[in-house]
Structure formats: structure tokens, C-alpha cells
Steps between C-alpha positions, in 0.01 A plus 500: 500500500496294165127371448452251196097533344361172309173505275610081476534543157697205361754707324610675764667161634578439130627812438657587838315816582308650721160667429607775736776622755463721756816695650421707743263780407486357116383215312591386168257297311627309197384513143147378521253380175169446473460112603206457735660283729203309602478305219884553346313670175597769325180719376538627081455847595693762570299672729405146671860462532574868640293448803571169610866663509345756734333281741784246538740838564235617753493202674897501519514835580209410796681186612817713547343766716438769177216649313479606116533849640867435608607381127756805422640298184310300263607343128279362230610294259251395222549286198351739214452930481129379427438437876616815631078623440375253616754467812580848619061555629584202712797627680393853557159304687797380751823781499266767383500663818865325606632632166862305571777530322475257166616418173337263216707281304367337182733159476450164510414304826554114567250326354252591189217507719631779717381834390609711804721459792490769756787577798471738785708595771316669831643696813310521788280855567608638818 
């Protein structure tokens, strides 16, 4: 069974996405940046940004039946090498004991303010 997860964000009408499917025993959850959704802003730092990404993932993963633990696949992309310091403390805090699968890609991302955008894919513990 197909289940579609919405955080309401308006780009994912814009866009055509969804924050997260779930497929059975996994969920996919879509590139997701820093914006605190509350108030559609998008905080200057880096490590601001990285867990905002974390908690709107969380949620998704939550909404869709998952935990963090279940993440077995997780990619980073940030806009500049200089973040990796400042980043990588903040992740281990969450898949330090999960210790996924991942890979960080230094690129750009769609919009200047954007310094990370972070994608998981989970599969249910049995």
C-alpha cells in the first residue's frame, strides 16, 4: 500500500512532490532544507538549517509509521566543504547510534539561502 506524507509545504504542490512515501516496509523522504516551516524562513546558519532538516524528516518519518532508527540510507548535500565541521557533530547527535548508510555531496542546492538539503530512505525494523 502506497501512502503519500505532507509537511503542507507550498512547494510540494508547486513542485509536485511528496515530503515522503511509504511502500510497504519503506519510506522515502525527499530532499529536505532547513526552512522552519512555521514561519516559511530560512535561518543563516548552517547548523540552524541542519536541524530543522532533521525535525521535518522525523516528523515524516513519524507520520509514515517510522523512527530515525529505521533510516538505512541517508545523503547530505551542502553548499560549501566549510560546513562539513560544523555539520557532521549534528548528524552523529541523530545517526550516531543508527550509523546508516550516507554520502555528502558538496554542490549547489536551489536557492542561495539553502546551505544543506538532507534525503533519507527508511525500512521498517522487524
Amino acid at each position: 500500500m502506497r501512502k503519500l506524507i505532507s509537511t503542507g509545504s507550498p512547494f510540494e504542490k508547486t513542485a509536485g512532490y511528496s515530503r515522503a512515501v511509504v511502500q510497504g516496509d519503506w519510506c522515502f523522504v525527499s530532499g529536505t532544507t532547513g526552512y522552519d516551516y512555521a514561519t516559511m524562513t530560512m535561518p543563516e546558519s548552517v547548523e540552524v538549517q541542519t536541524r530543522n532538516c532533521l525535525a521535518t524528516i522525523a516528523k515524516a518519518l513519524d507520520d509514515g509509521g517510522f523512527a530515525m532508527a529505521d533510516v538505512v540510507r541517508a545523503h547530505y548535500y551542502i553548499t560549501d566543504q566549510s560546513h562539513v565541521e560544523a555539520v557532521f557533530p549534528i548528524l552523529g547527535e541523530t545517526f550516531g547510534d543508527i550509523r546508516p548508510a550516507a554520502t555528502m555531496i558538496v554542490c549547489q542546492l536551489n536557492k542561495p539561502e539553502m546551505k544543506i538539503e538532507i534525503e533519507v530512505t527508511a525500512l521498517k525494523r522487524t
